[in-house]
Amino acid sequence: AQKVTQAQTEISVVEKEDVTLDCVYETRDTTYYLFWYKQPPSGELVFLIRRNSFDEQNEISGRYSWNFQKSTSSFNFTITASQVVDSAVYFCALSERETSGSRLTFGEGTQLTVNP
Amino acid sequence: KAGVTQTPRYLIKTRGQQVTLSCSPISGHRSVSWYQQTPGQGLQFLFEYFSETQRNKGNFPGRFSGRQFSNSRSEMNVSTLELGDSALYLCASSLVTGGNYEQYFGPGTRLTVT
């Protein structure tokens, strides 16, 4: 069965610091998809990124970057030069191959607080 | 382009009652999934509907049911409400079914059972 673990429950940083959110996953499938979502206080989950299991190329998008390593089953997310508006709960999620439909398995979430 | 909409946003019900929540997906999206979010259990998958058929189901009792209409709008129903059903219910839509498609979430319905 699939599982996602986010060991960091809460992280608090000062504005402009870099912060990395950790995500470790478990799956028996060779084809799977990994996601990061952000949940601000308003409650709506905001899609940030999707990665396929066969694409280990890391990505940078503005202040965000992602580090996907199959060898360690990790999919970490880094915010560079954090801002107060980055304060939210961040979820890592896993979806297995297409026979599982769109079902997402979420981690416990990491509450990120960026202080001015 | 309008996002995923959910109605109502807030709901207070009494134990034993039933409730129906509604979700309208992004225009053109045919897959709708439902999730329950609680402080204790986190985000848990309820079920997914695609082309009016239940595609996948999570580990929830039969009191939780859903359906999808021909315009892709979806409803979920919870019968005989229990205090533990108090949660944020999130709906997500994607273009088609399959893990390789992004899912976009609505603002959720906050259900309180007293």
PDB file of C-alpha atoms in Angstrom:
ATOM      1  CA  ALA A   1       0.000   0.000   0.000  1.00  0.00           C
ATOM      2  CA  GLN A   2       1.109   3.513  -0.647  1.00  0.00           C
ATOM      3  CA  LYS A   3       2.223   5.857   2.112  1.00  0.00           C
ATOM      4  CA  VAL A   4       3.552   9.408   2.347  1.00  0.00           C
ATOM      5  CA  THR A   5       5.462  10.704   5.343  1.00  0.00           C
ATOM      6  CA  GLN A   6       6.226  14.298   6.172  1.00  0.00           C
ATOM      7  CA  ALA A   7       8.289  14.118   9.323  1.00  0.00           C
ATOM      8  CA  GLN A   8       8.309  17.861   9.942  1.00  0.00           C
ATOM      9  CA  THR A   9       5.076  18.845  11.647  1.00  0.00           C
ATOM     10  CA  GLU A  10       5.895  22.522  12.026  1.00  0.00           C
ATOM     11  CA  ILE A  11       8.663  24.775  10.745  1.00  0.00           C
ATOM     12  CA  SER A  12       9.167  28.385  11.721  1.00  0.00           C
ATOM     13  CA  VAL A  13      11.580  30.658   9.862  1.00  0.00           C
ATOM     14  CA  VAL A  14      12.330  34.324   9.549  1.00  0.00           C
ATOM     15  CA  GLU A  15      11.556  36.061   6.298  1.00  0.00           C
ATOM     16  CA  LYS A  16      14.212  35.680   3.572  1.00  0.00           C
ATOM     17  CA  GLU A  17      15.504  32.413   5.006  1.00  0.00           C
ATOM     18  CA  ASP A  18      15.537  29.342   2.757  1.00  0.00           C
ATOM     19  CA  VAL A  19      13.423  26.425   3.944  1.00  0.00           C
ATOM     20  CA  THR A  20      13.194  22.799   2.804  1.00  0.00           C
ATOM     21  CA  LEU A  21      10.152  20.610   3.388  1.00  0.00           C
ATOM     22  CA  ASP A  22      10.825  16.889   3.441  1.00  0.00           C
ATOM     23  CA  CYS A  23       8.678  14.159   1.920  1.00  0.00           C
ATOM     24  CA  VAL A  24       9.306  10.415   1.870  1.00  0.00           C
ATOM     25  CA  TYR A  25       6.995   8.011   0.078  1.00  0.00           C
ATOM     26  CA  GLU A  26       6.360   4.292  -0.195  1.00  0.00           C
ATOM     27  CA  THR A  27       4.839   2.501  -3.149  1.00  0.00           C
ATOM     28  CA  ARG A  28       5.133  -0.863  -4.867  1.00  0.00           C
ATOM     29  CA  ASP A  29       4.301   0.552  -8.267  1.00  0.00           C
ATOM     30  CA  THR A  30       7.023   1.403 -10.736  1.00  0.00           C
ATOM     31  CA  THR A  31       4.859   4.117 -12.253  1.00  0.00           C
ATOM     32  CA  TYR A  32       3.580   6.764  -9.887  1.00  0.00           C
ATOM     33  CA  TYR A  33       3.124  10.503  -9.556  1.00  0.00           C
ATOM     34  CA  LEU A  34       4.140  12.889  -6.815  1.00  0.00           C
ATOM     35  CA  PHE A  35       2.562  16.202  -5.961  1.00  0.00           C
ATOM     36  CA  TRP A  36       2.976  19.173  -3.671  1.00  0.00           C
ATOM     37  CA  TYR A  37      -0.018  21.202  -2.560  1.00  0.00           C
ATOM     38  CA  LYS A  38      -0.238  24.335  -0.427  1.00  0.00           C
ATOM     39  CA  GLN A  39      -3.145  25.012   1.935  1.00  0.00           C
ATOM     40  CA  PRO A  40      -3.377  28.609   3.148  1.00  0.00           C
ATOM     41  CA  PRO A  41      -5.653  29.525   6.066  1.00  0.00           C
ATOM     42  CA  SER A  42      -8.570  29.906   3.654  1.00  0.00           C
ATOM     43  CA  GLY A  43      -8.579  26.113   3.347  1.00  0.00           C
ATOM     44  CA  GLU A  44      -8.358  25.604  -0.403  1.00  0.00           C
ATOM     45  CA  LEU A  45      -5.589  23.270  -1.573  1.00  0.00           C
ATOM     46  CA  VAL A  46      -3.444  24.931  -4.222  1.00  0.00           C
ATOM     47  CA  PHE A  47      -1.588  22.734  -6.710  1.00  0.00           C
ATOM     48  CA  LEU A  48       2.147  23.490  -6.893  1.00  0.00           C
ATOM     49  CA  ILE A  49       3.848  20.731  -8.864  1.00  0.00           C
ATOM     50  CA  ARG A  50       3.506  17.190 -10.243  1.00  0.00           C
ATOM     51  CA  ARG A  51       6.371  14.801 -10.965  1.00  0.00           C
ATOM     52  CA  ASN A  52       6.324  11.432 -12.768  1.00  0.00           C
ATOM     53  CA  SER A  53       8.292   8.511 -11.375  1.00  0.00           C
ATOM     54  CA  PHE A  54      10.279   8.192 -14.584  1.00  0.00           C
ATOM     55  CA  ASP A  55      11.342  11.831 -14.618  1.00  0.00           C
ATOM     56  CA  GLU A  56      13.939  12.582 -11.976  1.00  0.00           C
ATOM     57  CA  GLN A  57      14.872  15.933 -13.401  1.00  0.00           C
ATOM     58  CA  ASN A  58      14.730  18.485 -10.664  1.00  0.00           C
ATOM     59  CA  GLU A  59      12.947  21.734 -11.264  1.00  0.00           C
ATOM     60  CA  ILE A  60      13.176  25.353 -10.277  1.00  0.00           C
ATOM     61  CA  SER A  61      10.253  27.710 -10.628  1.00  0.00           C
ATOM     62  CA  GLY A  62      10.906  31.168  -9.294  1.00  0.00           C
ATOM     63  CA  ARG A  63      11.549  30.837  -5.566  1.00  0.00           C
ATOM     64  CA  TYR A  64      10.414  27.211  -5.537  1.00  0.00           C
ATOM     65  CA  SER A  65      12.530  24.170  -6.314  1.00  0.00           C
ATOM     66  CA  TRP A  66      11.972  20.442  -6.018  1.00  0.00           C
ATOM     67  CA  ASN A  67      14.420  17.590  -5.471  1.00  0.00           C
ATOM     68  CA  PHE A  68      13.133  14.156  -6.534  1.00  0.00           C
ATOM     69  CA  GLN A  69      15.353  11.152  -5.695  1.00  0.00           C
ATOM     70  CA  LYS A  70      14.018   7.679  -6.414  1.00  0.00           C
ATOM     71  CA  SER A  71      16.977   6.042  -4.686  1.00  0.00           C
ATOM     72  CA  THR A  72      15.849   7.444  -1.344  1.00  0.00           C
ATOM     73  CA  SER A  73      12.110   7.697  -2.189  1.00  0.00           C
ATOM     74  CA  SER A  74      12.164  11.382  -1.410  1.00  0.00           C
ATOM     75  CA  PHE A  75      10.513  14.379  -3.021  1.00  0.00           C
ATOM     76  CA  ASN A  76      11.637  17.481  -1.156  1.00  0.00           C
ATOM     77  CA  PHE A  77      10.484  21.044  -1.688  1.00  0.00           C
ATOM     78  CA  THR A  78      12.549  24.170  -1.097  1.00  0.00           C
ATOM     79  CA  ILE A  79      11.435  27.772  -0.843  1.00  0.00           C
ATOM     80  CA  THR A  80      14.222  30.255  -1.383  1.00  0.00           C
ATOM     81  CA  ALA A  81      14.072  33.671   0.298  1.00  0.00           C
ATOM     82  CA  SER A  82      10.820  32.863   2.103  1.00  0.00           C
ATOM     83  CA  GLN A  83       8.099  35.465   2.457  1.00  0.00           C
ATOM     84  CA  VAL A  84       5.293  35.918   4.974  1.00  0.00           C
ATOM     85  CA  VAL A  85       2.770  34.967   2.269  1.00  0.00           C
ATOM     86  CA  ASP A  86       4.392  31.532   2.086  1.00  0.00           C
ATOM     87  CA  SER A  87       2.928  30.729   5.497  1.00  0.00           C
ATOM     88  CA  ALA A  88       0.614  27.759   4.980  1.00  0.00           C
ATOM     89  CA  VAL A  89       0.350  24.017   5.409  1.00  0.00           C
ATOM     90  CA  TYR A  90       2.203  22.132   2.690  1.00  0.00           C
ATOM     91  CA  PHE A  91       1.158  18.639   1.654  1.00  0.00           C
ATOM     92  CA  CYS A  92       3.057  16.066  -0.301  1.00  0.00           C
ATOM     93  CA  ALA A  93       0.885  13.522  -2.123  1.00  0.00           C
ATOM     94  CA  LEU A  94       1.264  10.323  -4.134  1.00  0.00           C
ATOM     95  CA  SER A  95      -0.871   8.845  -6.864  1.00  0.00           C
ATOM     96  CA  GLU A  96      -0.186   5.397  -8.234  1.00  0.00           C
ATOM     97  CA  ARG A  97      -0.594   4.221 -11.798  1.00  0.00           C
ATOM     98  CA  GLU A  98      -3.646   4.936 -13.778  1.00  0.00           C
ATOM     99  CA  THR A  99      -5.554   1.894 -12.562  1.00  0.00           C
ATOM    100  CA  SER A 100      -5.941   3.698  -9.247  1.00  0.00           C
ATOM    101  CA  GLY A 101      -7.668   6.577 -10.953  1.00  0.00           C
ATOM    102  CA  SER A 102      -7.030   9.993  -9.522  1.00  0.00           C
ATOM    103  CA  ARG A 103      -6.772   8.839  -5.913  1.00  0.00           C
ATOM    104  CA  LEU A 104      -4.229  10.863  -3.927  1.00  0.00           C
ATOM    105  CA  THR A 105      -2.568   9.678  -0.743  1.00  0.00           C
ATOM    106  CA  PHE A 106      -1.472  12.658   1.316  1.00  0.00           C
ATOM    107  CA  GLY A 107       1.198  13.105   3.925  1.00  0.00           C
ATOM    108  CA  GLU A 108       0.387  14.611   7.298  1.00  0.00           C
ATOM    109  CA  GLY A 109       1.321  18.104   6.173  1.00  0.00           C
ATOM    110  CA  THR A 110       3.957  20.570   7.354  1.00  0.00           C
ATOM    111  CA  GLN A 111       2.836  23.855   8.885  1.00  0.00           C
ATOM    112  CA  LEU A 112       5.229  26.539   7.668  1.00  0.00           C
ATOM    113  CA  THR A 113       5.262  29.868   9.475  1.00  0.00           C
ATOM    114  CA  VAL A 114       7.326  32.686   8.041  1.00  0.00           C
ATOM    115  CA  ASN A 115       7.833  35.497  10.518  1.00  0.00           C
ATOM    116  CA  PRO A 116       8.597  39.063   9.439  1.00  0.00           C
TER     117      PRO A 116
ATOM    118  CA  LYS B   1     -11.978  30.232 -16.140  1.00  0.00           C
ATOM    119  CA  ALA B   2     -13.991  29.521 -12.998  1.00  0.00           C
ATOM    120  CA  GLY B   3     -12.464  27.186 -10.451  1.00  0.00           C
ATOM    121  CA  VAL B   4     -14.047  24.349  -8.531  1.00  0.00           C
ATOM    122  CA  THR B   5     -17.038  25.495  -6.538  1.00  0.00           C
ATOM    123  CA  GLN B   6     -18.559  23.829  -3.509  1.00  0.00           C
ATOM    124  CA  THR B   7     -21.833  24.518  -1.777  1.00  0.00           C
ATOM    125  CA  PRO B   8     -22.629  25.155   0.928  1.00  0.00           C
ATOM    126  CA  ARG B   9     -19.434  26.490   2.461  1.00  0.00           C
ATOM    127  CA  TYR B  10     -20.551  25.905   6.031  1.00  0.00           C
ATOM    128  CA  LEU B  11     -23.085  23.531   7.483  1.00  0.00           C
ATOM    129  CA  ILE B  12     -24.230  22.628  10.976  1.00  0.00           C
ATOM    130  CA  LYS B  13     -26.174  19.418  11.430  1.00  0.00           C
ATOM    131  CA  THR B  14     -27.396  17.319  14.316  1.00  0.00           C
ATOM    132  CA  ARG B  15     -26.293  13.757  14.965  1.00  0.00           C
ATOM    133  CA  GLY B  16     -28.500  11.302  13.130  1.00  0.00           C
ATOM    134  CA  GLN B  17     -29.426  13.680  10.311  1.00  0.00           C
ATOM    135  CA  GLN B  18     -28.244  13.366   6.743  1.00  0.00           C
ATOM    136  CA  VAL B  19     -26.461  15.916   4.569  1.00  0.00           C
ATOM    137  CA  THR B  20     -25.802  16.498   0.879  1.00  0.00           C
ATOM    138  CA  LEU B  21     -22.808  18.456  -0.363  1.00  0.00           C
ATOM    139  CA  SER B  22     -22.401  19.715  -3.906  1.00  0.00           C
ATOM    140  CA  CYS B  23     -19.376  20.205  -6.133  1.00  0.00           C
ATOM    141  CA  SER B  24     -19.153  21.831  -9.563  1.00  0.00           C
ATOM    142  CA  PRO B  25     -15.880  21.011 -11.348  1.00  0.00           C
ATOM    143  CA  ILE B  26     -13.872  23.237 -13.635  1.00  0.00           C
ATOM    144  CA  SER B  27     -15.548  23.476 -17.018  1.00  0.00           C
ATOM    145  CA  GLY B  28     -14.443  20.566 -19.186  1.00  0.00           C
ATOM    146  CA  HIS B  29     -13.225  18.451 -16.288  1.00  0.00           C
ATOM    147  CA  ARG B  30     -14.869  15.046 -16.109  1.00  0.00           C
ATOM    148  CA  SER B  31     -13.317  13.562 -12.983  1.00  0.00           C
ATOM    149  CA  VAL B  32     -14.420  14.593  -9.506  1.00  0.00           C
ATOM    150  CA  SER B  33     -12.871  13.291  -6.291  1.00  0.00           C
ATOM    151  CA  TRP B  34     -13.906  13.866  -2.694  1.00  0.00           C
ATOM    152  CA  TYR B  35     -11.673  14.072   0.363  1.00  0.00           C
ATOM    153  CA  GLN B  36     -12.311  14.390   4.074  1.00  0.00           C
ATOM    154  CA  GLN B  37      -9.916  16.465   6.173  1.00  0.00           C
ATOM    155  CA  THR B  38      -9.836  16.194   9.965  1.00  0.00           C
ATOM    156  CA  PRO B  39      -7.157  17.183  12.497  1.00  0.00           C
ATOM    157  CA  GLY B  40      -6.775  13.578  13.620  1.00  0.00           C
ATOM    158  CA  GLN B  41      -6.831  11.668  10.331  1.00  0.00           C
ATOM    159  CA  GLY B  42      -5.583  14.303   7.931  1.00  0.00           C
ATOM    160  CA  LEU B  43      -6.658  14.231   4.301  1.00  0.00           C
ATOM    161  CA  GLN B  44      -8.392  11.012   3.317  1.00  0.00           C
ATOM    162  CA  PHE B  45      -9.765   9.960  -0.030  1.00  0.00           C
ATOM    163  CA  LEU B  46     -13.497   9.238  -0.100  1.00  0.00           C
ATOM    164  CA  PHE B  47     -14.300   8.404  -3.730  1.00  0.00           C
ATOM    165  CA  GLU B  48     -13.848   9.454  -7.327  1.00  0.00           C
ATOM    166  CA  TYR B  49     -16.417   9.758 -10.080  1.00  0.00           C
ATOM    167  CA  PHE B  50     -15.659   9.821 -13.772  1.00  0.00           C
ATOM    168  CA  SER B  51     -18.268   9.896 -16.520  1.00  0.00           C
ATOM    169  CA  GLU B  52     -21.021   9.342 -13.954  1.00  0.00           C
ATOM    170  CA  THR B  53     -19.406   6.132 -12.652  1.00  0.00           C
ATOM    171  CA  GLN B  54     -17.649   5.596  -9.354  1.00  0.00           C
ATOM    172  CA  ARG B  55     -14.056   4.983 -10.316  1.00  0.00           C
ATOM    173  CA  ASN B  56     -12.478   4.395  -6.949  1.00  0.00           C
ATOM    174  CA  LYS B  57     -13.523   4.288  -3.312  1.00  0.00           C
ATOM    175  CA  GLY B  58     -11.679   4.915  -0.065  1.00  0.00           C
ATOM    176  CA  ASN B  59     -12.080   3.140   3.237  1.00  0.00           C
ATOM    177  CA  PHE B  60     -15.234   4.796   4.527  1.00  0.00           C
ATOM    178  CA  PRO B  61     -18.504   3.237   5.748  1.00  0.00           C
ATOM    179  CA  GLY B  62     -21.504   2.900   3.485  1.00  0.00           C
ATOM    180  CA  ARG B  63     -23.073   5.981   5.098  1.00  0.00           C
ATOM    181  CA  PHE B  64     -20.894   7.961   2.711  1.00  0.00           C
ATOM    182  CA  SER B  65     -22.122   7.907  -0.855  1.00  0.00           C
ATOM    183  CA  GLY B  66     -21.896  10.026  -3.939  1.00  0.00           C
ATOM    184  CA  ARG B  67     -22.992  10.459  -7.486  1.00  0.00           C
ATOM    185  CA  GLN B  68     -22.110  12.390 -10.589  1.00  0.00           C
ATOM    186  CA  PHE B  69     -24.435  13.951 -13.092  1.00  0.00           C
ATOM    187  CA  SER B  70     -24.101  14.170 -16.871  1.00  0.00           C
ATOM    188  CA  ASN B  71     -22.728  17.723 -16.584  1.00  0.00           C
ATOM    189  CA  SER B  72     -19.958  16.354 -14.298  1.00  0.00           C
ATOM    190  CA  ARG B  73     -21.337  18.049 -11.204  1.00  0.00           C
ATOM    191  CA  SER B  74     -21.109  15.784  -8.199  1.00  0.00           C
ATOM    192  CA  GLU B  75     -22.855  15.375  -4.887  1.00  0.00           C
ATOM    193  CA  MET B  76     -21.865  13.461  -1.815  1.00  0.00           C
ATOM    194  CA  ASN B  77     -24.277  12.334   0.838  1.00  0.00           C
ATOM    195  CA  VAL B  78     -23.675  11.331   4.416  1.00  0.00           C
ATOM    196  CA  SER B  79     -26.526   9.593   6.196  1.00  0.00           C
ATOM    197  CA  THR B  80     -27.006   9.103   9.931  1.00  0.00           C
ATOM    198  CA  LEU B  81     -24.422  11.695  10.849  1.00  0.00           C
ATOM    199  CA  GLU B  82     -22.010  11.027  13.691  1.00  0.00           C
ATOM    200  CA  LEU B  83     -19.968  13.504  15.680  1.00  0.00           C
ATOM    201  CA  GLY B  84     -16.827  12.143  14.030  1.00  0.00           C
ATOM    202  CA  ASP B  85     -18.106  13.235  10.626  1.00  0.00           C
ATOM    203  CA  SER B  86     -17.321  16.834  11.523  1.00  0.00           C
ATOM    204  CA  ALA B  87     -14.681  17.796   8.990  1.00  0.00           C
ATOM    205  CA  LEU B  88     -13.714  19.862   6.005  1.00  0.00           C
ATOM    206  CA  TYR B  89     -14.925  18.104   2.867  1.00  0.00           C
ATOM    207  CA  LEU B  90     -12.902  18.947  -0.200  1.00  0.00           C
ATOM    208  CA  CYS B  91     -13.793  18.298  -3.776  1.00  0.00           C
ATOM    209  CA  ALA B  92     -11.219  18.125  -6.558  1.00  0.00           C
ATOM    210  CA  SER B  93     -11.600  17.991 -10.316  1.00  0.00           C
ATOM    211  CA  SER B  94      -9.298  16.906 -13.106  1.00  0.00           C
ATOM    212  CA  LEU B  95      -9.585  16.723 -16.851  1.00  0.00           C
ATOM    213  CA  VAL B  96      -9.868  12.950 -16.915  1.00  0.00           C
ATOM    214  CA  THR B  97      -9.173  10.161 -14.447  1.00  0.00           C
ATOM    215  CA  GLY B  98      -5.625   9.044 -13.801  1.00  0.00           C
ATOM    216  CA  GLY B  99      -2.796   9.897 -11.449  1.00  0.00           C
ATOM    217  CA  ASN B 100      -0.851  11.814 -14.059  1.00  0.00           C
ATOM    218  CA  TYR B 101      -3.370  14.638 -14.210  1.00  0.00           C
ATOM    219  CA  GLU B 102      -3.373  17.605 -11.853  1.00  0.00           C
ATOM    220  CA  GLN B 103      -6.308  17.854  -9.521  1.00  0.00           C
ATOM    221  CA  TYR B 104      -7.712  21.252  -8.637  1.00  0.00           C
ATOM    222  CA  PHE B 105      -9.458  21.669  -5.326  1.00  0.00           C
ATOM    223  CA  GLY B 106     -12.453  23.699  -4.274  1.00  0.00           C
ATOM    224  CA  PRO B 107     -12.649  25.784  -1.083  1.00  0.00           C
ATOM    225  CA  GLY B 108     -14.363  22.975   0.812  1.00  0.00           C
ATOM    226  CA  THR B 109     -17.499  22.573   2.886  1.00  0.00           C
ATOM    227  CA  ARG B 110     -17.011  22.818   6.642  1.00  0.00           C
ATOM    228  CA  LEU B 111     -19.443  20.380   8.263  1.00  0.00           C
ATOM    229  CA  THR B 112     -20.078  20.529  11.994  1.00  0.00           C
ATOM    230  CA  VAL B 113     -22.127  17.783  13.612  1.00  0.00           C
ATOM    231  CA  THR B 114     -23.545  18.540  17.051  1.00  0.00           C
TER     232      THR B 114
END
